[in-house]
XYZ file of C-alpha atoms in Angstrom:
787
model
C 102.289 204.595 202.322
C 99.010 206.120 203.515
C 96.425 203.829 205.205
C 93.987 204.409 202.354
C 96.627 203.373 199.832
C 97.458 200.264 201.847
C 93.788 199.291 201.880
C 93.543 199.772 198.125
C 96.683 197.677 197.509
C 95.308 194.851 199.690
C 92.006 194.820 197.818
C 93.789 194.904 194.435
C 96.033 191.979 195.427
C 92.997 189.995 196.604
C 91.096 190.744 193.402
C 94.076 189.976 191.145
C 94.642 186.575 192.766
C 91.024 185.528 192.391
C 90.537 186.910 188.887
C 93.656 185.049 187.708
C 92.576 181.815 189.386
C 89.002 181.903 188.128
C 90.197 182.803 184.617
C 92.368 179.662 184.550
C 89.315 177.544 185.263
C 87.173 179.278 182.664
C 89.771 178.480 179.981
C 89.192 174.741 180.553
C 86.171 172.895 179.078
C 83.758 172.097 181.886
C 83.542 168.400 182.704
C 81.921 166.852 185.784
C 82.604 163.195 186.581
C 79.927 161.139 188.362
C 81.379 157.626 188.030
C 83.342 156.723 191.151
C 84.968 153.698 189.489
C 86.557 155.801 186.782
C 88.667 157.755 189.266
C 89.589 154.935 191.607
C 93.215 153.850 191.798
C 94.171 150.371 190.699
C 95.286 147.484 192.840
C 98.973 146.610 192.483
C 98.385 143.574 190.284
C 95.973 145.486 188.056
C 97.957 148.598 187.140
C 99.262 147.111 183.864
C 95.797 146.952 182.321
C 94.251 149.918 184.071
C 93.568 151.992 180.962
C 92.258 148.974 179.054
C 89.837 148.118 181.846
C 88.624 151.704 182.081
C 88.035 151.798 178.325
C 86.006 148.590 178.578
C 84.016 149.852 181.570
C 83.279 153.191 179.929
C 81.913 151.392 176.884
C 79.792 148.855 178.743
C 78.418 151.441 181.171
C 76.796 153.363 178.311
C 74.603 150.454 177.147
C 71.078 149.847 178.369
C 67.879 148.026 177.447
C 64.191 148.870 177.632
C 61.669 146.025 177.489
C 58.245 147.128 176.254
C 55.616 144.586 177.264
C 51.920 143.953 176.770
C 49.609 140.952 176.676
C 49.021 141.810 173.030
C 52.256 141.514 171.030
C 50.987 144.012 168.433
C 50.520 146.671 171.137
C 53.987 146.016 172.587
C 55.580 146.285 169.152
C 53.659 149.454 168.297
C 54.809 151.112 171.531
C 58.410 149.998 170.937
C 58.271 151.465 167.427
C 57.036 154.766 168.837
C 59.938 154.707 171.279
C 62.427 154.039 168.474
C 60.952 156.843 166.379
C 61.368 159.277 169.294
C 65.099 158.690 169.716
C 66.440 157.139 166.496
C 67.974 160.449 165.388
C 68.785 161.807 168.859
C 72.451 162.854 169.067
C 72.518 161.894 172.751
C 72.597 158.248 171.659
C 75.522 156.626 169.896
C 73.036 154.084 168.506
C 69.565 152.670 169.035
C 68.454 149.142 168.128
C 64.941 147.815 167.614
C 64.566 146.189 164.219
C 66.353 143.110 163.022
C 66.670 143.542 159.259
C 64.959 140.831 157.220
C 68.193 140.392 155.296
C 70.349 140.230 158.445
C 70.212 136.438 158.643
C 71.079 136.184 154.973
C 74.061 138.460 155.473
C 75.143 136.263 158.344
C 74.791 133.187 156.161
C 76.817 134.818 153.380
C 79.490 135.836 155.889
C 79.960 132.298 157.202
C 79.971 130.886 153.709
C 82.675 133.365 152.656
C 84.915 132.442 155.607
C 83.890 128.760 155.841
C 87.398 127.486 155.182
C 88.990 129.416 158.072
C 86.147 129.997 160.564
C 84.693 126.931 162.236
C 83.423 126.109 165.673
C 85.378 124.001 168.128
C 83.585 120.685 167.345
C 84.515 120.853 163.637
C 88.039 122.101 164.405
C 88.587 119.159 166.738
C 87.482 116.727 164.021
C 89.738 118.404 161.466
C 92.623 118.291 163.913
C 92.092 114.557 164.477
C 92.434 114.106 160.713
C 91.498 110.403 160.562
C 88.848 108.762 158.412
C 86.320 108.507 161.243
C 86.631 112.227 162.000
C 86.241 113.150 158.339
C 83.292 110.761 158.028
C 81.630 112.535 160.957
C 81.916 115.850 159.101
C 80.470 114.263 155.956
C 77.597 112.773 157.965
C 76.738 116.234 159.300
C 76.516 117.442 155.691
C 74.276 114.522 154.724
C 72.011 115.279 157.660
C 71.649 118.881 156.524
C 70.831 117.852 152.941
C 68.507 114.928 153.619
C 67.301 115.655 157.142
C 63.579 116.159 157.639
C 63.945 119.474 159.468
C 66.903 121.018 157.664
C 66.969 124.783 157.082
C 70.411 124.847 155.481
C 70.979 126.897 152.354
C 71.805 124.389 149.598
C 72.410 126.959 146.870
C 76.197 126.731 147.338
C 76.386 122.954 147.385
C 78.906 122.727 144.556
C 81.138 125.284 146.228
C 80.634 123.792 149.669
C 79.648 120.115 149.514
C 80.518 119.559 153.182
C 78.205 122.475 154.021
C 80.907 123.972 156.211
C 79.359 127.429 155.836
C 76.029 126.137 157.136
C 77.790 124.265 159.939
C 79.599 127.449 160.977
C 76.357 129.438 160.753
C 74.583 126.950 163.031
C 77.389 126.941 165.585
C 77.731 130.707 165.876
C 74.053 131.661 165.668
C 71.432 128.967 166.201
C 73.474 126.986 168.737
C 75.435 129.895 170.175
C 75.498 130.550 173.904
C 74.077 133.962 173.044
C 70.881 132.209 171.945
C 70.276 130.662 175.362
C 67.620 133.235 176.267
C 63.967 133.420 175.362
C 64.272 136.207 172.798
C 63.451 135.190 169.241
C 63.005 137.057 165.996
C 59.333 137.910 165.577
C 57.935 140.251 162.985
C 61.284 142.012 162.569
C 61.987 142.595 166.294
C 63.399 140.582 169.187
C 60.567 139.423 171.440
C 60.116 137.121 174.415
C 57.236 135.837 176.542
C 56.969 135.944 180.324
C 53.821 135.352 182.381
C 51.616 135.756 179.280
C 53.202 139.136 178.521
C 55.037 139.755 175.240
C 58.159 141.871 175.641
C 59.865 143.670 172.749
C 63.497 144.661 173.232
C 64.686 148.193 172.493
C 68.341 148.790 173.295
C 70.603 151.791 172.984
C 73.973 153.221 173.915
C 74.535 156.714 175.251
C 76.952 158.944 173.406
C 80.394 159.099 175.111
C 79.820 162.826 175.695
C 76.680 162.231 177.782
C 77.091 161.967 181.547
C 74.754 159.712 183.528
C 74.553 162.289 186.316
C 71.015 163.620 186.649
C 70.376 167.102 185.285
C 67.571 169.172 183.815
C 66.834 168.096 180.255
C 68.934 164.915 180.511
C 68.158 162.414 177.772
C 67.150 159.760 180.333
C 64.653 162.229 181.802
C 63.264 162.752 178.303
C 63.170 158.985 177.874
C 61.099 158.653 181.058
C 58.644 161.258 179.789
C 58.219 159.390 176.497
C 57.692 156.107 178.360
C 55.089 157.754 180.620
C 53.210 159.052 177.575
C 53.285 155.572 176.023
C 51.725 154.141 179.188
C 48.900 156.666 178.892
C 48.279 155.811 175.254
C 48.495 152.025 175.676
C 46.597 150.791 178.706
C 48.300 147.879 180.452
C 51.715 148.635 178.918
C 54.665 147.427 180.967
C 58.073 149.085 180.857
C 61.173 147.431 182.311
C 64.505 149.290 182.226
C 67.898 147.635 182.619
C 71.466 148.920 182.486
C 74.071 150.909 184.397
C 72.961 154.339 183.037
C 69.577 153.958 184.751
C 71.193 153.113 188.087
C 73.666 156.005 187.870
C 70.977 158.462 186.819
C 68.496 157.393 189.495
C 71.013 157.400 192.342
C 72.453 160.799 191.367
C 68.954 162.264 190.949
C 67.858 161.034 194.380
C 71.109 162.194 195.954
C 70.847 165.647 194.377
C 67.234 166.007 195.460
C 67.984 164.969 199.027
C 71.147 167.003 199.385
C 69.433 170.065 197.873
C 66.532 169.766 200.309
C 68.780 169.126 203.315
C 71.172 171.895 202.281
C 68.298 174.338 201.828
C 66.999 173.694 205.335
C 70.549 173.870 206.718
C 71.253 177.219 205.056
C 68.021 178.717 206.394
C 68.862 177.549 209.928
C 72.420 178.877 209.660
C 71.222 182.259 208.396
C 68.721 182.509 211.249
C 71.470 181.598 213.708
C 73.809 184.267 212.339
C 71.037 186.845 212.268
C 70.290 186.099 215.941
C 73.984 186.427 216.812
C 74.766 189.615 214.879
C 71.359 191.339 214.669
C 72.330 192.769 211.269
C 72.566 191.312 207.741
C 76.022 192.821 207.079
C 78.024 189.821 208.415
C 75.702 187.399 206.670
C 76.137 189.055 203.280
C 79.899 189.258 203.717
C 80.066 185.626 204.819
C 78.093 184.498 201.771
C 80.475 186.496 199.564
C 83.468 184.814 201.197
C 81.924 181.356 200.693
C 80.977 182.044 197.081
C 84.397 183.392 196.176
C 86.158 180.484 197.921
C 84.065 177.885 196.077
C 84.584 179.596 192.706
C 88.339 179.767 193.324
C 88.446 176.116 194.412
C 86.426 175.006 191.386
C 88.552 176.998 188.960
C 91.853 175.884 190.438
C 90.828 172.229 190.534
C 89.501 172.395 186.988
C 92.717 173.954 185.759
C 94.867 171.279 187.434
C 92.792 168.162 186.716
C 90.801 169.071 183.595
C 87.578 167.866 185.290
C 86.014 167.628 188.714
C 84.266 164.722 190.385
C 80.833 165.150 191.930
C 82.036 163.736 195.266
C 84.647 166.490 195.400
C 81.739 168.886 195.893
C 80.575 166.897 198.930
C 84.040 166.812 200.453
C 84.550 170.438 199.444
C 81.797 171.516 201.792
C 84.634 171.777 204.311
C 85.467 174.997 202.440
C 82.016 176.302 203.350
C 82.452 175.221 206.959
C 85.856 176.851 207.391
C 84.874 179.982 205.420
C 81.954 180.452 207.788
C 84.250 179.844 210.775
C 86.797 182.421 209.656
C 84.102 184.990 208.887
C 82.312 184.324 212.176
C 85.479 185.007 214.151
C 86.042 188.252 212.262
C 82.499 189.542 212.680
C 82.130 188.331 216.282
C 85.106 190.508 217.167
C 83.565 193.306 215.076
C 80.204 193.017 216.828
C 81.207 192.267 220.407
C 84.852 193.369 220.611
C 86.438 196.715 221.321
C 88.246 197.205 218.022
C 87.377 200.333 216.075
C 88.652 199.204 212.671
C 88.951 196.121 210.508
C 92.738 196.271 210.721
C 92.584 196.087 214.519
C 90.198 193.127 214.294
C 92.622 191.371 211.956
C 95.474 192.008 214.382
C 93.492 190.514 217.277
C 92.509 187.282 215.489
C 95.517 186.917 213.174
C 97.519 184.433 215.223
C 94.586 182.092 215.801
C 93.517 182.307 212.164
C 97.036 181.714 210.885
C 97.642 178.670 213.084
C 94.212 177.266 212.250
C 94.793 177.836 208.555
C 98.245 176.224 208.628
C 97.152 173.143 210.577
C 94.105 172.575 208.361
C 96.104 173.026 205.165
C 98.763 170.591 206.388
C 96.066 167.931 206.812
C 94.909 168.384 203.220
C 98.425 168.671 201.806
C 99.206 165.268 203.332
C 96.313 163.750 201.347
C 97.825 164.874 198.041
C 100.524 162.230 198.519
C 97.969 159.404 198.408
C 97.949 157.412 195.166
C 94.272 158.137 194.682
C 93.193 160.677 192.042
C 89.830 161.407 193.677
C 91.292 161.921 197.157
C 94.042 164.111 195.699
C 91.466 166.160 193.811
C 89.340 166.647 196.922
C 92.405 167.761 198.865
C 93.436 170.276 196.193
C 89.881 171.661 196.092
C 89.981 172.230 199.849
C 93.515 173.653 199.821
C 92.610 176.285 197.232
C 89.241 177.072 198.804
C 90.694 177.530 202.282
C 93.510 179.719 200.960
C 90.927 181.887 199.218
C 88.843 182.165 202.382
C 91.919 183.032 204.444
C 92.924 185.705 201.913
C 89.425 187.182 202.002
C 89.558 187.544 205.781
C 93.054 189.071 205.742
C 92.940 191.261 202.639
C 89.310 192.125 201.942
C 87.262 192.185 205.162
C 89.601 194.492 207.152
C 89.316 197.044 204.341
C 85.538 197.028 204.109
C 83.691 200.234 205.114
C 82.518 198.750 208.427
C 79.813 200.882 210.097
C 80.746 202.312 213.476
C 79.093 204.158 216.331
C 75.372 203.652 216.768
C 75.200 201.368 213.721
C 77.517 199.061 215.582
C 75.839 199.126 218.973
C 76.847 196.236 221.188
C 74.257 193.600 221.864
C 75.645 191.186 224.400
C 72.543 188.973 224.646
C 74.068 186.207 222.434
C 77.078 185.988 224.760
C 74.946 184.788 227.674
C 74.995 181.215 226.350
C 78.798 180.932 225.985
C 79.136 182.616 229.412
C 76.932 179.926 230.892
C 78.959 177.219 229.112
C 82.275 178.622 230.338
C 80.927 178.756 233.893
C 80.264 175.034 233.705
C 83.789 174.324 232.514
C 85.242 176.585 235.208
C 83.689 174.378 237.886
C 85.684 171.330 236.727
C 88.657 170.770 238.993
C 91.889 169.779 237.196
C 91.859 166.379 238.908
C 88.261 165.795 237.804
C 89.202 166.635 234.222
C 92.091 164.164 234.289
C 89.957 161.364 235.752
C 87.118 162.040 233.305
C 89.593 162.014 230.417
C 91.045 158.674 231.482
C 87.544 157.183 231.847
C 86.600 158.480 228.396
C 89.697 156.985 226.780
C 89.139 153.639 228.501
C 85.517 153.662 227.293
C 86.665 154.275 223.717
C 89.165 151.392 223.641
C 86.654 148.485 223.228
C 84.848 150.334 220.451
C 88.080 151.077 218.604
C 89.109 147.417 218.920
C 85.786 146.370 217.381
C 86.313 148.721 214.455
C 86.005 147.173 211.006
C 87.955 149.257 208.476
C 86.320 148.055 205.286
C 84.558 149.559 202.285
C 81.941 147.524 200.435
C 80.517 149.477 197.520
C 77.631 147.023 197.229
C 76.363 148.083 200.644
C 76.478 151.754 199.667
C 73.866 151.527 196.912
C 70.302 150.381 197.452
C 68.622 149.540 194.153
C 65.023 150.705 193.839
C 62.346 148.020 193.707
C 61.428 148.959 190.124
C 64.990 148.614 188.866
C 65.492 145.435 190.886
C 62.421 143.877 189.250
C 63.498 145.030 185.796
C 67.025 143.664 186.164
C 65.673 140.303 187.346
C 63.312 140.072 184.355
C 66.009 141.083 181.887
C 68.417 138.485 183.308
C 65.716 135.800 183.169
C 64.773 136.526 179.562
C 68.333 136.904 178.230
C 69.768 134.079 180.337
C 73.336 135.062 179.442
C 74.658 134.703 182.950
C 77.651 137.012 182.401
C 79.861 136.923 185.461
C 80.987 140.069 187.266
C 84.437 138.453 187.359
C 86.205 138.272 184.033
C 89.568 138.301 182.275
C 91.526 140.929 180.398
C 94.043 139.481 177.948
C 97.077 141.383 176.684
C 99.234 141.053 173.575
C 101.950 142.998 171.780
C 99.981 142.697 168.521
C 96.494 141.716 167.457
C 97.588 138.223 166.503
C 99.570 137.688 169.686
C 96.553 138.845 171.651
C 94.283 136.363 169.872
C 96.756 133.538 170.458
C 97.059 134.456 174.131
C 93.297 134.507 174.402
C 93.103 131.065 172.782
C 95.475 129.741 175.447
C 93.075 130.976 178.121
C 90.088 129.586 176.224
C 91.703 126.119 176.062
C 92.065 126.235 179.836
C 88.400 127.164 180.192
C 87.410 124.446 177.726
C 89.133 121.884 179.902
C 86.637 122.661 182.655
C 83.691 122.706 180.269
C 84.574 119.358 178.723
C 85.757 117.758 181.963
C 87.894 115.455 179.798
C 91.122 116.637 181.404
C 92.162 118.998 184.163
C 94.888 121.414 183.186
C 94.324 123.888 186.002
C 94.362 121.894 189.225
C 93.053 118.662 190.621
C 90.400 120.483 192.608
C 88.652 122.182 189.660
C 84.970 121.363 189.492
C 82.440 122.012 186.706
C 81.764 125.573 187.810
C 81.586 127.190 184.354
C 78.702 127.130 181.894
C 80.464 128.840 178.979
C 82.294 131.998 177.977
C 82.393 134.856 175.493
C 85.713 135.572 173.782
C 86.806 137.386 170.629
C 88.940 134.433 169.504
C 85.820 132.281 169.303
C 84.455 134.539 166.570
C 87.754 135.729 165.100
C 90.399 133.017 165.624
C 94.069 133.850 165.331
C 95.673 133.437 161.920
C 97.455 130.398 163.294
C 94.165 128.671 164.122
C 92.644 129.773 160.820
C 95.613 128.305 158.947
C 95.274 125.050 160.879
C 91.559 124.984 160.072
C 92.245 125.589 156.390
C 94.896 122.881 156.234
C 92.508 120.456 157.901
C 89.805 121.272 155.337
C 92.249 120.735 152.482
C 93.063 117.301 153.924
C 89.335 116.664 154.194
C 88.884 117.387 150.472
C 91.862 115.159 149.672
C 90.479 112.201 151.665
C 88.355 109.323 150.271
C 85.431 110.681 152.277
C 85.178 113.539 149.775
C 84.448 111.209 146.884
C 81.921 109.222 148.913
C 80.070 112.405 149.790
C 79.976 113.534 146.163
C 78.362 110.246 145.131
C 75.765 110.543 147.915
C 74.955 114.094 146.851
C 74.931 113.232 143.138
C 77.640 115.772 142.440
C 80.355 115.558 139.818
C 83.953 116.119 140.922
C 84.397 118.411 137.921
C 81.631 120.742 139.137
C 82.915 121.043 142.718
C 85.453 123.694 143.645
C 88.230 122.506 145.897
C 89.579 125.176 148.314
C 92.491 127.014 146.754
C 95.858 127.609 148.368
C 95.225 131.219 149.468
C 91.985 131.643 151.408
C 90.667 134.944 152.707
C 91.540 135.243 156.359
C 89.391 136.944 158.983
C 90.816 139.781 161.124
C 89.315 142.285 163.602
C 89.347 144.814 160.740
C 87.317 142.596 158.382
C 83.799 143.592 157.428
C 81.650 141.758 159.955
C 77.816 141.652 160.151
C 76.302 144.157 162.548
C 75.008 141.549 165.013
C 78.490 140.074 165.298
C 80.080 143.475 165.489
C 77.920 144.393 168.517
C 79.185 141.287 170.336
C 82.802 142.018 169.460
C 82.477 145.640 170.594
C 81.756 144.268 174.056
C 84.817 141.989 173.978
C 87.484 143.637 171.824
C 89.140 146.569 173.585
C 91.826 147.156 170.947
C 95.027 149.150 171.195
C 95.808 151.011 174.413
C 99.214 152.630 174.941
C 100.918 150.499 172.291
C 99.487 147.134 173.378
C 96.315 145.257 172.461
C 93.650 144.050 174.854
C 90.444 142.031 174.886
C 88.010 140.755 177.515
C 86.838 137.197 178.126
C 83.566 136.848 180.051
C 82.712 133.582 181.848
C 79.030 132.583 181.703
C 76.816 130.865 184.274
C 79.542 130.441 186.858
C 79.094 128.750 190.221
C 79.539 130.617 193.485
C 83.030 129.194 193.973
C 84.298 130.172 190.523
C 87.637 131.976 190.943
C 88.964 133.839 187.915
C 92.406 134.201 189.478
C 92.819 130.425 189.462
C 92.508 130.275 185.682
C 94.994 133.112 185.165
C 97.775 131.398 187.112
C 100.926 130.929 185.083
C 99.662 133.203 182.300
C 101.391 136.593 182.607
C 99.320 137.942 179.713
C 95.994 137.200 181.455
C 94.634 139.455 184.214
C 91.805 138.241 186.405
C 89.385 141.079 187.100
C 87.017 141.129 190.034
C 85.930 144.736 189.732
C 83.884 145.066 192.891
C 86.366 143.223 195.086
C 89.220 145.262 193.576
C 87.369 148.505 194.285
C 86.533 147.474 197.843
C 90.059 146.278 198.621
C 91.623 149.364 197.057
C 89.363 151.788 198.913
C 89.967 149.937 202.168
C 93.739 150.072 201.680
C 93.622 153.730 200.706
C 91.482 154.550 203.721
C 94.279 153.244 205.910
C 96.849 155.158 203.858
C 94.817 158.382 204.153
C 94.592 158.006 207.926
C 98.338 157.383 208.119
C 99.085 160.460 206.008
C 96.850 162.665 208.138
C 98.437 161.216 211.281
C 101.855 162.166 209.914
C 100.534 165.629 209.078
C 99.297 165.996 212.641
C 102.684 165.000 213.923
C 104.082 167.925 211.943
C 101.278 170.130 213.303
C 102.164 169.071 216.835
C 105.809 169.987 216.277
C 104.722 173.438 215.037
C 102.474 173.910 218.076
C 105.289 172.840 220.402
C 107.513 175.529 218.874
C 104.753 178.118 219.376
C 103.286 177.109 222.753
C 105.584 174.515 224.314
C 104.975 170.798 224.748
C 102.254 170.835 227.438
C 100.160 173.592 225.862
C 100.539 172.058 222.393
C 99.247 168.776 223.806
C 96.209 170.588 225.222
C 95.424 172.081 221.823
C 95.811 168.920 219.764
C 94.090 166.505 222.122
C 90.552 167.693 221.243
C 90.614 166.775 217.510
C 92.676 163.613 218.124
C 90.354 162.287 220.843
C 87.406 163.222 218.591
C 88.746 160.944 215.860
C 88.994 158.068 218.314
C 85.475 158.916 219.466
C 84.187 158.586 215.888
C 85.971 155.260 215.490
C 84.638 153.945 218.808
C 81.021 154.846 217.995
C 81.311 153.117 214.609
C 82.856 150.112 216.336
C 80.209 149.883 219.060
C 77.408 150.268 216.490
C 78.938 147.665 214.176
C 79.022 150.134 211.275
C 81.845 149.460 208.776
C 84.449 152.220 208.996
C 84.504 152.824 205.261
C 86.149 155.366 203.004
C 83.357 157.912 203.432
C 83.515 157.720 207.238
C 87.268 158.262 207.077
C 86.731 161.335 204.901
C 84.621 162.621 207.807
C 87.505 161.937 210.193
C 89.836 163.950 207.982
C 87.397 166.876 208.005
C 87.115 166.619 211.783
C 90.870 166.921 212.105
C 90.976 169.822 209.673
C 88.121 171.840 211.165
C 88.125 170.734 214.826
C 91.615 171.903 215.693
C 90.565 175.493 214.941
C 88.194 175.447 217.930
C 90.977 174.527 220.342
C 93.329 177.090 218.808
C 90.826 179.928 219.126
C 90.083 179.044 222.734
C 93.820 178.957 223.359
C 94.297 182.408 221.839
C 91.125 183.889 223.336
C 91.957 183.331 226.982
C 89.945 181.856 229.812
C 87.000 184.315 229.937
C 86.918 185.740 226.422
C 83.193 185.606 225.670
C 83.481 186.754 222.077
C 85.870 183.862 221.351
C 83.528 181.412 223.051
C 80.613 182.830 221.058
C 82.553 182.599 217.800
C 83.551 178.977 218.465
C 79.989 178.113 219.475
C 78.573 179.678 216.310
C 81.236 177.940 214.187
C 80.437 174.567 215.745
C 76.686 175.089 215.376
C 76.922 175.999 211.707
C 79.148 172.973 211.059
C 76.843 170.645 212.991
C 73.819 171.938 211.102
C 75.414 171.719 207.642
C 77.154 168.354 208.069
C 74.971 166.712 210.687
C 71.871 167.114 208.552
C 73.549 164.997 205.863
C 73.402 162.005 208.208
C 69.639 161.870 207.567
C 70.160 161.221 203.855
C 69.029 157.866 202.436
C 72.096 157.958 200.154
C 74.437 155.799 202.240
C 77.792 157.439 201.351
C 76.442 160.914 202.173
C 74.775 159.697 205.377
C 77.946 157.942 206.553
C 80.023 161.018 205.763
C 77.610 163.331 207.601
C 77.325 161.061 210.639
C 81.110 160.861 210.947
C 81.522 164.664 210.866
C 78.603 165.125 213.269
C 80.241 162.890 215.878
C 83.663 164.462 215.419
C 82.570 168.103 215.626
C 80.380 167.422 218.673
C 83.323 165.883 220.485
C 85.711 168.640 219.343
C 83.384 171.352 220.565
C 82.931 169.588 223.919
C 86.684 169.210 224.486
C 88.058 172.435 222.995
C 87.301 174.711 226.019
C 89.842 172.685 228.020
C 92.586 174.216 225.864
C 91.976 177.720 227.338
C 94.859 179.448 229.053
């Protein structure tokens, strides 16, 4: 085959691979994930309810509240109404809530009257369960108090149907005396309002549509919301706006991170371009390098999308290794082109092929090892890098050698940039072998104390700094609502809806034992650490409990107390309807008033993979409240401590990731031994390995937790840093173009990753600082691998 034909075939193969790969990605609907929790793996004891917990989290993380405040209630309400009018019909919201319908309380009253014979609060159920005359008399006395009390608000229109006023008693228990009414919000002029420091706050709440991401973007609904709120402040002088809810935190953090990373990346790119322009004195390598990077990123995106159906935003951060390695590969190609003796791209490829191939293989092995980790996000990041690096490698081998590279005068040698690497190599040449050995031993001994001080731990709470505005808003919202919902809660499981409700009632009885302090069914050391709880079974009891309640009410009507009450109320026994034998039972599918339905939507998860789940939230817990203690002996109850689970899981997986990469490097070492022999292989691999210990030691000495994001930086150091040693090994002792290429590669990596360490977004800063340390050390040690 003629050379021209071979070139054409290579370009066609390269194009076919990338067109096919990118087409696969374009066939998938584009979806970017920004929630780290949603892609985290589950701890071993939590895997059974993983999907249920994620469904609950996804639902709760869409809800938020805006408090519109002013010293004049009328102004606050007017502004809140304008806010509601702006978004009531917006498809970005699943629902918005401002007004409390005037008939809502009446519908609630009708609901409790309809289900009065099966739905009662715990105090009445306990009296019915006792079933003696004193218990029944207590129920009758409560009815008398409602009828003849001076401050009664009970509806007496159903007295003949409900002489014991059980409907009113149920209404009082679940609304007026409910734990949900512990806050300062009250119904005022059709809206929920509360006072704080002489300011009247009106509550407007909403839920984002499931299709709306909380990641910041142009035209995002939360950005539009901010613009509306700003305009309201201009119209109403002295208006106060307080925002609360996970969507605001996610949006603000992603917006700040995007802004910072964009600014840092922009500066980094300009510096890198200037560096490459200084080195090559022509824009040709720069343009080709940008093409290689762009194609590699598109291929990585498309391949990852095709395999996973979505891509996480942190994958982009980790995937910058594709940019770093693409630049490195291109720099080596064009350094040989600019300062070598080759007259064609094919000769350049032949000169650098072995170094590129070994570097590519060792880097890919590091990422392939990560795909075995039981961590979807880590696996996705590894796949992104694997595909991107393969694309970059293919571009260097198949496309660049077949480009119409200018020759002759257009390719005049300019050796000025090689003066710096020549100076650096001169320094290294003056190190005697014995000096190198002694210095290496001293360095390793200096690293040991730092490594021993290392704290491998990830605490997500330390990675997010809430803005002062959001911190103030969250504090005000918590103070006004006074719900005290704990971050630690329970997920209850059942094979059917009724089994789930019964299982939940078993848990609730255990919680009640702590509330009542009348007996201790958990352990002798339990203290009154719980102020209450929210549970579906409180509002929708199991059919078993409803049947028990109904039977107790029938006994109540059959007791002498019934006749005594009728005489006191001047009612005839003929006019009163005794409960019949077939009441209407309440189920999760029953028609429930909207205010109740909103509570249940927070608690009732429903069917997931053939089983049913619900959540039980403790309220106003003490610092020593331990959910796991209350789940002991109940295989259908799972104690959830989301933040601790996330931290423990990430910490464990960080260790697993390091172990997998260590195993991959063992394989890499075996490959290098087969290629170079044991001693030379050890010289090549020592630079990236010592660099990883250097990173760990610095983190240990500085007392910085060695978290998941720092370990991601270690993995990148191993993947990128070994290339420097390999190229020095292949380039020989005085190969200036190799030294220049490695220097340029290291500089571009230090600029692009090191600049991230200045970010105020802690995960990005930690990641950047880790890579900065590793690449610096790799670059400093890699010349010792020269032949």
